[in-house]
Amino acid sequence: MGAVSMVGGGDEGDDVVTPGELLGDSAHLVPGRGAYLAPNGRSVRASLTGTRRLVPPPPGSSDQRSVVEVVGLKAHGAVPQPGSIVVARVTKVMARIASADIMCVQSKAVREKFTGIIRQQDVRATEIDKVDMYQSFRPGDIVRALVLSLGDARAYYLSTAKNELGVVSAQSIAGGTMIPISWTEMQCPLTGQVEQRKVAKVD
Amino acid sequence: MEYVNPLTGFRIDGRRPNEMRQIKGELGVVANADGSALFEMGNTRVIVAVYGPREVQNKSQQSNNQALVRCEYSMANFSTGDRTRRQKGDRRSTEISLVIRQTMEASILTHLMPRSEIDIFVQVLQADGGTRSACINAATLALADAGIPMRDIVTSCSAGYLCSTPLLDLNYVEDSAGGPDVTVGILSKMDKVTLLQMDAKLPMDIFENVMQLAIEGCKAIANYIREVLLENTKQLESRRGG
C-alpha cells in the first residue's frame, strides 16, 4: 500500500482511501460496503472514495474476520433492494393492481423515482382473494411497503401484507389529511367522513 | 517540420519528449449532476457530468443483473480552431462515446446496481490533442465524485513517435503530423490495461517503448487524480465539521 494521508483533525487515524487502493488481505478482512474482493481472491480493495472503517465481527459468529467498509461522503442515490422498506405514492389503482412511485428507500430519498406495483394478493396477509383494491388504496396515498422482488421489466413488486405496512398518510375527498381509526378505516377531520384504506400500524 | 529539435531535444511547445502537459482536475463543477468533473491537459479542457444510478429510460435495454452504462461525447462548437457546428451522431463522436463507455464499464461494479442506468455526458470545451484521454480521466473523477463504486481509478494518456523519438502526451500539432498515436487506458493500482488504441503503423519493438511511455504517463496522472480525490474528501469533511 502506498503512502496514505491522514484526515486533518485525525480521529483514531481513519485513513482516506480512493478506488482501487488495497485495504487488506482476505484472510483477515471481509469486504463490506464500499470494498470488494479483487479477482485474485486474496486482496480486499476499496471501490469508493472515503474513510476506511473496520467493523468488528458479531460475537459468536463462525467467521471471526472484521468487516472493512469505506464510508463515502457523497454516496450514490438509493436503489430499491428486495427486502427493503420503501415509501411510495400511489399513482393508479386498478382491479387487481395498484401502481406506485417509490420515493424513499429505508429513509433515504431516491434521486429519481422508481415504479412499483402492489398486486391484489400482496395487499394483506388474510383473505387475499377478497381484497378490493379501491378500498385499500386511492391515488395520492402515501404507503409504506416492502420490496418483494425486482419484479418484471416495468416495475418492482411491493407488498403491504404486514401490520406496519400500508397507507401512512392520505387525503380525504374533502381535502383534509385523514386520521387512522382502525386498520381498515381512516376519518376526515373536516367532514367526519370515514373512508376505507389498508392502514399501516405506526408506532 | 522538426517536431523534436535535434540540438536541444525540446519539442515545439518546449517540453521534453517524456514530459506531459500540465494537468488540472476539479470536482463538482456541475451542480445539478450527481457527479461532475473538469479536467485539463495543457490546453485540452473537458467537462464530464455523471447521472446515476437511476431508472432506465429505455426499458428494452434494461438488464436484470447489472447497471446499464451510457456515454455521450460531444465537442462544443467553440472547442477547435474554427467554429463548426458538429453533428450529434457523427462517426468520430460515436466511436469515442463507445470507447469511453467500454473503458469505464470495465471499472464500474455494475453488478451492485441492477436494473439501473448510469449516464456519462462528456463535453469537450477546448480541444488541443489528447481529448480521448482527457475525457476518460475526467470521467473517472466524475464517477468518483458521484460515489459510484469502481474497481480502480482509470486513467489514460497518449503517446506518439515522431522524428525517431517516442513522445508523451501529443498536442494537436503533433497529432496532426501524421505519425502514430497510441492511446492507453489503465487501472492504475491493479496494473491492468483497459484501453489500447493506435492509428498508423509502428514496428513491434518501437511500439513496446511507446506503449510503456504512455503507461508511465497514465500512472503519473493516477497519482494526481488520487491527490485530487483525497483533497476533495478532506474539504468535504472539514465543511461537515468532521
Tab-separated table of C-alpha atoms in Angstrom:
chain	number	residue	atom	x	y	z
A	1	MET	CA	0.000	0.000	0.000
A	2	GLY	CA	1.408	3.399	-0.914
A	3	ALA	CA	1.544	6.357	1.449
A	4	VAL	CA	-1.955	7.177	2.673
A	5	SER	CA	-2.510	10.681	4.010
A	6	MET	CA	-4.339	11.104	7.307
A	7	VAL	CA	-7.551	13.109	7.616
A	8	GLY	CA	-6.919	16.513	9.187
A	9	GLY	CA	-8.031	16.657	12.823
A	10	GLY	CA	-7.356	12.903	12.994
A	11	ASP	CA	-9.932	10.758	14.740
A	12	GLU	CA	-8.342	7.433	15.605
A	13	GLY	CA	-6.306	7.654	12.413
A	14	ASP	CA	-9.080	6.626	9.994
A	15	ASP	CA	-7.461	6.989	6.648
A	16	VAL	CA	-8.971	8.300	3.444
A	17	VAL	CA	-8.842	5.871	0.532
A	18	THR	CA	-9.606	6.081	-3.199
A	19	PRO	CA	-10.970	3.391	-5.556
A	20	GLY	CA	-8.513	0.575	-6.180
A	21	GLU	CA	-6.469	1.015	-3.020
A	22	LEU	CA	-5.509	-2.102	-1.123
A	23	LEU	CA	-7.338	-2.314	2.207
A	24	GLY	CA	-6.009	-5.629	3.420
A	25	ASP	CA	-5.851	-9.370	2.995
A	26	SER	CA	-8.968	-11.510	2.600
A	27	ALA	CA	-7.607	-13.797	5.319
A	28	HIS	CA	-8.127	-11.037	7.903
A	29	LEU	CA	-10.873	-8.882	6.393
A	30	VAL	CA	-14.288	-9.337	4.797
A	31	PRO	CA	-15.212	-6.712	2.181
A	32	GLY	CA	-18.207	-4.635	3.279
A	33	ARG	CA	-19.915	-1.675	1.704
A	34	GLY	CA	-17.506	0.301	-0.465
A	35	ALA	CA	-14.996	-2.543	-0.717
A	36	TYR	CA	-14.698	-5.590	-2.925
A	37	LEU	CA	-12.683	-8.760	-3.263
A	38	ALA	CA	-10.086	-8.495	-6.028
A	39	PRO	CA	-10.174	-11.131	-8.801
A	40	ASN	CA	-7.115	-12.896	-7.354
A	41	GLY	CA	-9.270	-13.740	-4.320
A	42	ARG	CA	-6.695	-12.618	-1.792
A	43	SER	CA	-6.760	-8.836	-1.594
A	44	VAL	CA	-9.605	-6.574	-0.495
A	45	ARG	CA	-9.704	-3.227	-2.305
A	46	ALA	CA	-11.736	-0.046	-1.994
A	47	SER	CA	-14.402	0.825	-4.564
A	48	LEU	CA	-15.370	4.277	-3.254
A	49	THR	CA	-13.578	7.431	-2.120
A	50	GLY	CA	-13.974	7.887	1.604
A	51	THR	CA	-12.776	6.908	5.052
A	52	ARG	CA	-11.842	3.342	5.877
A	53	ARG	CA	-13.704	1.835	8.821
A	54	LEU	CA	-13.358	-1.509	10.490
A	55	VAL	CA	-16.461	-3.188	11.888
A	56	PRO	CA	-15.672	-5.895	14.428
A	57	PRO	CA	-17.330	-9.258	13.783
A	58	PRO	CA	-20.546	-10.080	15.673
A	59	PRO	CA	-19.725	-12.122	18.797
A	60	GLY	CA	-20.370	-15.834	18.434
A	61	SER	CA	-20.301	-15.903	14.650
A	62	SER	CA	-18.297	-18.581	12.873
A	63	ASP	CA	-16.359	-16.059	10.790
A	64	GLN	CA	-14.117	-14.035	13.120
A	65	ARG	CA	-12.835	-11.662	10.450
A	66	SER	CA	-13.604	-7.937	10.746
A	67	VAL	CA	-15.658	-6.249	8.059
A	68	VAL	CA	-13.875	-3.385	6.323
A	69	GLU	CA	-16.016	-0.746	4.696
A	70	VAL	CA	-15.436	2.588	3.019
A	71	VAL	CA	-17.790	5.327	4.108
A	72	GLY	CA	-18.243	7.668	1.179
A	73	LEU	CA	-19.190	11.269	1.793
A	74	LYS	CA	-21.438	11.515	-1.237
A	75	ALA	CA	-22.988	8.083	-1.567
A	76	HIS	CA	-24.835	7.322	-4.764
A	77	GLY	CA	-28.631	7.502	-4.784
A	78	ALA	CA	-30.605	4.706	-3.167
A	79	VAL	CA	-31.778	1.769	-5.301
A	80	PRO	CA	-34.607	-0.482	-4.007
A	81	GLN	CA	-33.387	-3.924	-2.945
A	82	PRO	CA	-35.565	-6.978	-2.233
A	83	GLY	CA	-36.384	-6.937	1.467
A	84	SER	CA	-36.070	-3.201	1.973
A	85	ILE	CA	-38.880	-1.000	3.276
A	86	VAL	CA	-39.848	1.774	0.877
A	87	VAL	CA	-42.177	4.761	0.975
A	88	ALA	CA	-44.208	5.209	-2.205
A	89	ARG	CA	-47.005	7.382	-3.530
A	90	VAL	CA	-49.894	5.553	-5.197
A	91	THR	CA	-50.427	6.715	-8.782
A	92	LYS	CA	-53.001	4.306	-10.252
A	93	VAL	CA	-55.499	1.914	-8.731
A	94	MET	CA	-56.945	-0.838	-10.910
A	95	ALA	CA	-58.970	-4.006	-10.354
A	96	ARG	CA	-56.052	-6.237	-9.374
A	97	ILE	CA	-53.051	-3.918	-9.248
A	98	ALA	CA	-52.119	-0.612	-7.664
A	99	SER	CA	-49.246	1.309	-9.196
A	100	ALA	CA	-46.963	3.459	-7.020
A	101	ASP	CA	-43.891	5.694	-7.397
A	102	ILE	CA	-41.132	4.724	-4.951
A	103	MET	CA	-39.734	7.874	-3.356
A	104	CYS	CA	-37.689	6.707	-0.353
A	105	VAL	CA	-35.706	3.555	0.308
A	106	GLN	CA	-35.086	2.849	4.032
A	107	SER	CA	-35.481	6.525	4.972
A	108	LYS	CA	-33.175	7.714	2.175
A	109	ALA	CA	-34.787	9.644	-0.683
A	110	VAL	CA	-34.085	8.440	-4.198
A	111	ARG	CA	-32.637	10.772	-6.794
A	112	GLU	CA	-35.149	9.717	-9.433
A	113	LYS	CA	-38.347	7.802	-8.744
A	114	PHE	CA	-38.747	4.075	-9.406
A	115	THR	CA	-42.038	2.392	-10.335
A	116	GLY	CA	-43.561	-0.281	-8.133
A	117	ILE	CA	-46.793	-2.302	-8.233
A	118	ILE	CA	-48.828	-3.819	-5.418
A	119	ARG	CA	-50.765	-6.858	-6.563
A	120	GLN	CA	-54.108	-7.867	-5.112
A	121	GLN	CA	-52.612	-10.871	-3.339
A	122	ASP	CA	-49.912	-8.750	-1.691
A	123	VAL	CA	-52.135	-6.124	-0.071
A	124	ARG	CA	-52.776	-8.009	3.150
A	125	ALA	CA	-51.982	-11.339	4.758
A	126	THR	CA	-55.541	-12.660	5.303
A	127	GLU	CA	-58.366	-13.333	2.799
A	128	ILE	CA	-56.166	-12.271	-0.082
A	129	ASP	CA	-58.674	-13.216	-2.804
A	130	LYS	CA	-61.398	-10.981	-1.338
A	131	VAL	CA	-59.315	-7.793	-1.458
A	132	ASP	CA	-60.956	-4.753	-3.065
A	133	MET	CA	-58.106	-2.584	-4.395
A	134	TYR	CA	-60.244	0.531	-4.338
A	135	GLN	CA	-60.984	0.068	-0.658
A	136	SER	CA	-57.290	-0.403	0.119
A	137	PHE	CA	-55.631	2.453	-1.753
A	138	ARG	CA	-56.539	5.593	-3.620
A	139	PRO	CA	-54.344	7.638	-5.983
A	140	GLY	CA	-52.248	10.095	-3.990
A	141	ASP	CA	-51.912	7.954	-0.844
A	142	ILE	CA	-48.503	7.614	0.750
A	143	VAL	CA	-47.820	3.972	1.575
A	144	ARG	CA	-45.047	2.120	3.362
A	145	ALA	CA	-44.320	-1.150	1.560
A	146	LEU	CA	-41.819	-3.967	1.412
A	147	VAL	CA	-39.967	-4.733	-1.814
A	148	LEU	CA	-40.695	-8.360	-2.687
A	149	SER	CA	-38.517	-8.643	-5.742
A	150	LEU	CA	-37.114	-6.778	-8.707
A	151	GLY	CA	-40.341	-7.748	-10.460
A	152	ASP	CA	-40.808	-7.610	-14.193
A	153	ALA	CA	-39.334	-5.244	-16.754
A	154	ARG	CA	-41.758	-2.476	-15.862
A	155	ALA	CA	-41.866	-2.249	-12.069
A	156	TYR	CA	-40.719	-3.545	-8.692
A	157	TYR	CA	-43.152	-5.830	-6.839
A	158	LEU	CA	-44.231	-4.364	-3.493
A	159	SER	CA	-46.181	-5.828	-0.603
A	160	THR	CA	-48.183	-4.267	2.237
A	161	ALA	CA	-49.101	-7.573	3.853
A	162	LYS	CA	-47.909	-6.741	7.369
A	163	ASN	CA	-49.348	-4.744	10.239
A	164	GLU	CA	-46.814	-1.960	9.978
A	165	LEU	CA	-47.174	-1.669	6.186
A	166	GLY	CA	-49.902	0.113	4.253
A	167	VAL	CA	-51.278	3.630	3.945
A	168	VAL	CA	-49.362	6.031	6.164
A	169	SER	CA	-50.916	9.293	5.027
A	170	ALA	CA	-53.925	10.031	2.817
A	171	GLN	CA	-56.122	12.917	1.857
A	172	SER	CA	-59.901	12.687	2.025
A	173	ILE	CA	-62.291	13.669	-0.772
A	174	ALA	CA	-62.869	16.939	1.083
A	175	GLY	CA	-59.130	17.660	1.066
A	176	GLY	CA	-58.160	17.152	4.700
A	177	THR	CA	-55.410	14.834	5.928
A	178	MET	CA	-57.172	11.805	7.379
A	179	ILE	CA	-56.667	10.268	10.803
A	180	PRO	CA	-56.463	6.454	11.063
A	181	ILE	CA	-59.120	4.867	13.280
A	182	SER	CA	-58.597	1.177	12.570
A	183	TRP	CA	-56.563	-0.989	10.235
A	184	THR	CA	-59.228	-0.607	7.551
A	185	GLU	CA	-60.608	2.881	8.116
A	186	MET	CA	-59.475	6.496	8.139
A	187	GLN	CA	-61.561	9.525	9.090
A	188	CYS	CA	-61.506	13.017	7.612
A	189	PRO	CA	-61.171	15.723	10.326
A	190	LEU	CA	-63.096	18.308	8.290
A	191	THR	CA	-66.237	16.367	7.382
A	192	GLY	CA	-66.130	13.345	9.719
A	193	GLN	CA	-66.492	11.040	6.743
A	194	VAL	CA	-64.938	7.592	7.134
A	195	GLU	CA	-63.017	6.123	4.179
A	196	GLN	CA	-61.672	2.635	3.638
A	197	ARG	CA	-57.933	2.055	3.350
A	198	LYS	CA	-55.387	-0.617	4.268
A	199	VAL	CA	-53.874	1.383	7.111
A	200	ALA	CA	-50.361	0.905	8.478
A	201	LYS	CA	-49.871	0.493	12.218
A	202	VAL	CA	-47.469	3.325	13.002
A	203	ASP	CA	-45.899	3.367	16.492
B	1	MET	CA	8.878	20.006	-39.857
B	2	GLU	CA	11.046	19.223	-36.890
B	3	TYR	CA	8.855	18.175	-34.024
B	4	VAL	CA	11.877	17.443	-31.878
B	5	ASN	CA	14.775	19.868	-32.053
B	6	PRO	CA	17.895	17.802	-32.814
B	7	LEU	CA	20.188	20.123	-30.825
B	8	THR	CA	18.238	20.829	-27.676
B	9	GLY	CA	15.861	17.885	-27.681
B	10	PHE	CA	12.857	20.171	-26.954
B	11	ARG	CA	9.516	19.781	-28.647
B	12	ILE	CA	7.674	22.610	-30.366
B	13	ASP	CA	5.993	23.693	-27.142
B	14	GLY	CA	9.207	23.475	-25.128
B	15	ARG	CA	8.580	20.115	-23.457
B	16	ARG	CA	10.978	17.196	-23.302
B	17	PRO	CA	9.951	14.005	-25.114
B	18	ASN	CA	8.910	12.234	-21.914
B	19	GLU	CA	7.207	15.243	-20.357
B	20	MET	CA	3.455	15.520	-20.029
B	21	ARG	CA	1.482	18.735	-20.275
B	22	GLN	CA	0.293	20.438	-17.119
B	23	ILE	CA	-2.772	18.664	-15.734
B	24	LYS	CA	-5.524	20.060	-13.547
B	25	GLY	CA	-8.649	18.398	-12.189
B	26	GLU	CA	-11.621	19.855	-10.375
B	27	LEU	CA	-14.648	18.115	-8.853
B	28	GLY	CA	-18.261	19.174	-8.520
B	29	VAL	CA	-18.414	21.719	-11.327
B	30	VAL	CA	-21.979	20.869	-12.461
B	31	ALA	CA	-24.283	21.436	-9.513
B	32	ASN	CA	-27.264	19.555	-10.938
B	33	ALA	CA	-25.405	16.352	-11.754
B	34	ASP	CA	-24.800	13.502	-9.307
B	35	GLY	CA	-21.090	13.795	-10.035
B	36	SER	CA	-19.080	16.052	-12.276
B	37	ALA	CA	-15.509	16.991	-13.052
B	38	LEU	CA	-13.420	19.317	-15.156
B	39	PHE	CA	-10.096	18.007	-16.416
B	40	GLU	CA	-7.384	19.920	-18.246
B	41	MET	CA	-4.349	18.509	-20.021
B	42	GLY	CA	-2.444	21.544	-21.263
B	43	ASN	CA	-4.916	23.396	-23.458
B	44	THR	CA	-7.337	20.491	-23.759
B	45	ARG	CA	-10.293	21.050	-21.461
B	46	VAL	CA	-13.073	18.572	-20.889
B	47	ILE	CA	-16.117	18.616	-18.616
B	48	VAL	CA	-17.965	15.440	-17.612
B	49	ALA	CA	-21.323	15.113	-15.834
B	50	VAL	CA	-22.479	11.781	-14.405
B	51	TYR	CA	-26.109	10.956	-13.608
B	52	GLY	CA	-26.980	7.771	-11.790
B	53	PRO	CA	-27.709	5.189	-10.783
B	54	ARG	CA	-31.244	5.990	-11.879
B	55	GLU	CA	-34.147	4.212	-13.531
B	56	VAL	CA	-33.517	3.049	-17.100
B	57	GLN	CA	-35.125	5.309	-19.702
B	58	ASN	CA	-35.285	2.672	-22.417
B	59	LYS	CA	-36.817	-0.388	-20.736
B	60	SER	CA	-35.843	-2.697	-23.571
B	61	GLN	CA	-32.158	-2.253	-22.710
B	62	GLN	CA	-32.653	-2.886	-19.016
B	63	SER	CA	-30.557	-5.658	-17.515
B	64	ASN	CA	-31.708	-7.731	-14.552
B	65	ASN	CA	-28.311	-8.313	-13.016
B	66	GLN	CA	-26.277	-5.218	-13.768
B	67	ALA	CA	-26.449	-1.489	-14.360
B	68	LEU	CA	-26.536	-0.057	-17.883
B	69	VAL	CA	-23.730	2.400	-18.635
B	70	ARG	CA	-24.406	5.015	-21.304
B	71	CYS	CA	-21.973	7.598	-22.598
B	72	GLU	CA	-22.405	10.590	-24.889
B	73	TYR	CA	-19.425	12.502	-26.211
B	74	SER	CA	-19.785	15.870	-27.894
B	75	MET	CA	-17.473	18.696	-28.795
B	76	ALA	CA	-18.559	22.258	-28.252
B	77	ASN	CA	-18.745	24.442	-31.352
B	78	PHE	CA	-16.006	26.676	-29.995
B	79	SER	CA	-13.668	23.837	-28.997
B	80	THR	CA	-11.486	23.763	-32.103
B	81	GLY	CA	-9.707	26.417	-34.125
B	82	ASP	CA	-12.616	27.024	-36.481
B	83	ARG	CA	-16.090	27.267	-35.071
B	84	THR	CA	-18.122	24.446	-36.657
B	85	ARG	CA	-21.442	23.010	-35.640
B	86	ARG	CA	-20.801	19.294	-35.173
B	87	GLN	CA	-23.418	16.689	-35.908
B	88	LYS	CA	-24.616	14.834	-32.822
B	89	GLY	CA	-24.186	11.367	-34.263
B	90	ASP	CA	-21.146	11.724	-36.448
B	91	ARG	CA	-18.710	8.853	-36.717
B	92	ARG	CA	-15.928	10.208	-34.539
B	93	SER	CA	-18.314	11.109	-31.717
B	94	THR	CA	-19.943	7.692	-31.795
B	95	GLU	CA	-16.571	5.976	-31.761
B	96	ILE	CA	-15.217	7.971	-28.842
B	97	SER	CA	-18.501	7.532	-26.935
B	98	LEU	CA	-18.180	3.782	-27.382
B	99	VAL	CA	-14.531	3.806	-26.313
B	100	ILE	CA	-15.220	5.800	-23.143
B	101	ARG	CA	-18.236	3.657	-22.286
B	102	GLN	CA	-16.323	0.388	-22.639
B	103	THR	CA	-13.367	1.713	-20.678
B	104	MET	CA	-15.460	2.945	-17.755
B	105	GLU	CA	-17.714	-0.109	-17.805
B	106	ALA	CA	-14.684	-2.298	-17.186
B	107	SER	CA	-14.108	-0.475	-13.920
B	108	ILE	CA	-17.605	0.216	-12.579
B	109	LEU	CA	-19.004	-2.523	-10.328
B	110	THR	CA	-22.209	-2.765	-12.342
B	111	HIS	CA	-23.492	-5.892	-10.589
B	112	LEU	CA	-24.145	-3.819	-7.442
B	113	MET	CA	-26.808	-1.726	-9.156
B	114	PRO	CA	-29.108	-3.974	-11.211
B	115	ARG	CA	-31.975	-2.534	-13.211
B	116	SER	CA	-30.498	0.956	-13.208
B	117	GLU	CA	-28.633	3.224	-15.554
B	118	ILE	CA	-25.527	5.381	-15.252
B	119	ASP	CA	-25.215	8.234	-17.763
B	120	ILE	CA	-21.851	9.809	-18.532
B	121	PHE	CA	-22.068	13.030	-20.544
B	122	VAL	CA	-18.762	14.282	-21.909
B	123	GLN	CA	-18.349	17.736	-23.368
B	124	VAL	CA	-15.085	18.994	-24.854
B	125	LEU	CA	-14.643	22.694	-24.195
B	126	GLN	CA	-11.187	23.098	-25.721
B	127	ALA	CA	-9.558	20.523	-27.995
B	128	ASP	CA	-5.775	20.527	-28.334
B	129	GLY	CA	-4.933	16.859	-28.804
B	130	GLY	CA	-5.445	14.008	-26.368
B	131	THR	CA	-9.180	14.664	-25.990
B	132	ARG	CA	-9.920	10.965	-25.629
B	133	SER	CA	-7.537	10.659	-22.691
B	134	ALA	CA	-8.746	13.823	-21.020
B	135	CYS	CA	-12.328	12.546	-21.321
B	136	ILE	CA	-11.510	9.258	-19.617
B	137	ASN	CA	-9.608	10.995	-16.802
B	138	ALA	CA	-12.453	13.437	-16.277
B	139	ALA	CA	-14.995	10.602	-16.345
B	140	THR	CA	-13.073	8.788	-13.598
B	141	LEU	CA	-13.135	11.905	-11.418
B	142	ALA	CA	-16.832	12.471	-12.085
B	143	LEU	CA	-17.757	8.856	-11.261
B	144	ALA	CA	-15.757	9.045	-8.034
B	145	ASP	CA	-17.493	12.345	-7.244
B	146	ALA	CA	-20.874	10.685	-7.786
B	147	GLY	CA	-19.932	7.927	-5.347
B	148	ILE	CA	-20.366	5.162	-7.913
B	149	PRO	CA	-18.370	2.085	-6.830
B	150	MET	CA	-15.425	1.311	-9.100
B	151	ARG	CA	-12.753	-1.352	-9.167
B	152	ASP	CA	-9.969	1.154	-9.607
B	153	ILE	CA	-9.116	4.604	-10.934
B	154	VAL	CA	-8.984	4.515	-14.739
B	155	THR	CA	-6.510	6.908	-16.303
B	156	SER	CA	-5.492	7.422	-19.877
B	157	CYS	CA	-2.650	9.059	-21.734
B	158	SER	CA	-1.469	9.197	-25.311
B	159	ALA	CA	1.988	8.839	-26.796
B	160	GLY	CA	3.388	9.088	-30.294
B	161	TYR	CA	6.537	8.577	-32.315
B	162	LEU	CA	7.927	11.499	-34.317
B	163	CYS	CA	11.476	12.201	-35.510
B	164	SER	CA	12.516	8.785	-34.203
B	165	THR	CA	11.602	9.752	-30.637
B	166	PRO	CA	8.746	8.442	-28.501
B	167	LEU	CA	6.791	11.498	-27.374
B	168	LEU	CA	4.430	11.572	-24.403
B	169	ASP	CA	1.074	13.380	-24.484
B	170	LEU	CA	0.777	14.731	-28.022
B	171	ASN	CA	-0.846	18.083	-28.584
B	172	TYR	CA	-2.907	18.927	-31.656
B	173	VAL	CA	0.016	19.974	-33.865
B	174	GLU	CA	2.000	16.825	-33.082
B	175	ASP	CA	-1.092	14.699	-33.518
B	176	SER	CA	-1.813	16.094	-36.985
B	177	ALA	CA	1.766	15.388	-38.061
B	178	GLY	CA	0.585	12.026	-39.363
B	179	GLY	CA	2.714	9.916	-37.076
B	180	PRO	CA	1.340	7.071	-34.938
B	181	ASP	CA	-0.789	7.956	-31.927
B	182	VAL	CA	-1.100	5.355	-29.192
B	183	THR	CA	-3.785	5.888	-26.537
B	184	VAL	CA	-3.579	3.712	-23.435
B	185	GLY	CA	-6.015	3.425	-20.547
B	186	ILE	CA	-5.066	1.545	-17.377
B	187	LEU	CA	-6.425	0.525	-13.992
B	188	SER	CA	-3.565	2.048	-12.031
B	189	LYS	CA	-3.364	0.032	-8.799
B	190	MET	CA	-4.222	-3.261	-10.400
B	191	ASP	CA	-1.782	-2.629	-13.261
B	192	LYS	CA	-4.179	-3.717	-15.988
B	193	VAL	CA	-4.764	-2.207	-19.415
B	194	THR	CA	-8.388	-1.449	-20.305
B	195	LEU	CA	-7.884	0.618	-23.451
B	196	LEU	CA	-5.277	0.359	-26.165
B	197	GLN	CA	-5.756	2.156	-29.457
B	198	MET	CA	-3.392	3.160	-32.176
B	199	ASP	CA	-3.700	4.700	-35.600
B	200	ALA	CA	-0.987	4.385	-38.267
B	201	LYS	CA	1.648	1.644	-38.065
B	202	LEU	CA	4.621	1.005	-35.824
B	203	PRO	CA	7.268	-1.718	-35.704
B	204	MET	CA	6.705	-4.021	-32.744
B	205	ASP	CA	9.769	-3.087	-30.643
B	206	ILE	CA	9.163	0.645	-31.018
B	207	PHE	CA	5.509	0.095	-30.196
B	208	GLU	CA	6.516	-1.521	-26.892
B	209	ASN	CA	8.547	1.567	-25.959
B	210	VAL	CA	5.802	3.979	-26.918
B	211	MET	CA	3.181	1.986	-25.030
B	212	GLN	CA	5.397	1.799	-21.941
B	213	LEU	CA	5.863	5.566	-22.064
B	214	ALA	CA	2.115	6.080	-22.268
B	215	ILE	CA	1.592	3.728	-19.313
B	216	GLU	CA	4.022	5.759	-17.219
B	217	GLY	CA	2.101	8.870	-18.150
B	218	CYS	CA	-1.103	7.137	-17.029
B	219	LYS	CA	0.437	6.259	-13.665
B	220	ALA	CA	1.537	9.859	-13.102
B	221	ILE	CA	-1.999	11.047	-13.871
B	222	ALA	CA	-3.371	8.411	-11.487
B	223	ASN	CA	-1.236	9.786	-8.650
B	224	TYR	CA	-2.509	13.274	-9.372
B	225	ILE	CA	-6.140	12.121	-9.549
B	226	ARG	CA	-5.745	10.309	-6.245
B	227	GLU	CA	-4.446	13.513	-4.642
B	228	VAL	CA	-7.374	15.487	-6.050
B	229	LEU	CA	-9.846	12.972	-4.595
B	230	LEU	CA	-8.152	12.936	-1.182
B	231	GLU	CA	-8.032	16.735	-1.089
B	232	ASN	CA	-11.690	16.958	-2.065
B	233	THR	CA	-12.665	14.448	0.640
B	234	LYS	CA	-10.764	16.402	3.293
B	235	GLN	CA	-12.504	19.600	2.237
B	236	LEU	CA	-15.926	17.968	2.383
B	237	GLU	CA	-15.153	16.510	5.805
B	238	SER	CA	-13.980	19.827	7.197
B	239	ARG	CA	-17.079	21.592	5.868
B	240	ARG	CA	-19.189	18.955	7.547
B	241	GLY	CA	-17.280	19.580	10.752
B	242	GLY	CA	-15.684	16.133	10.826
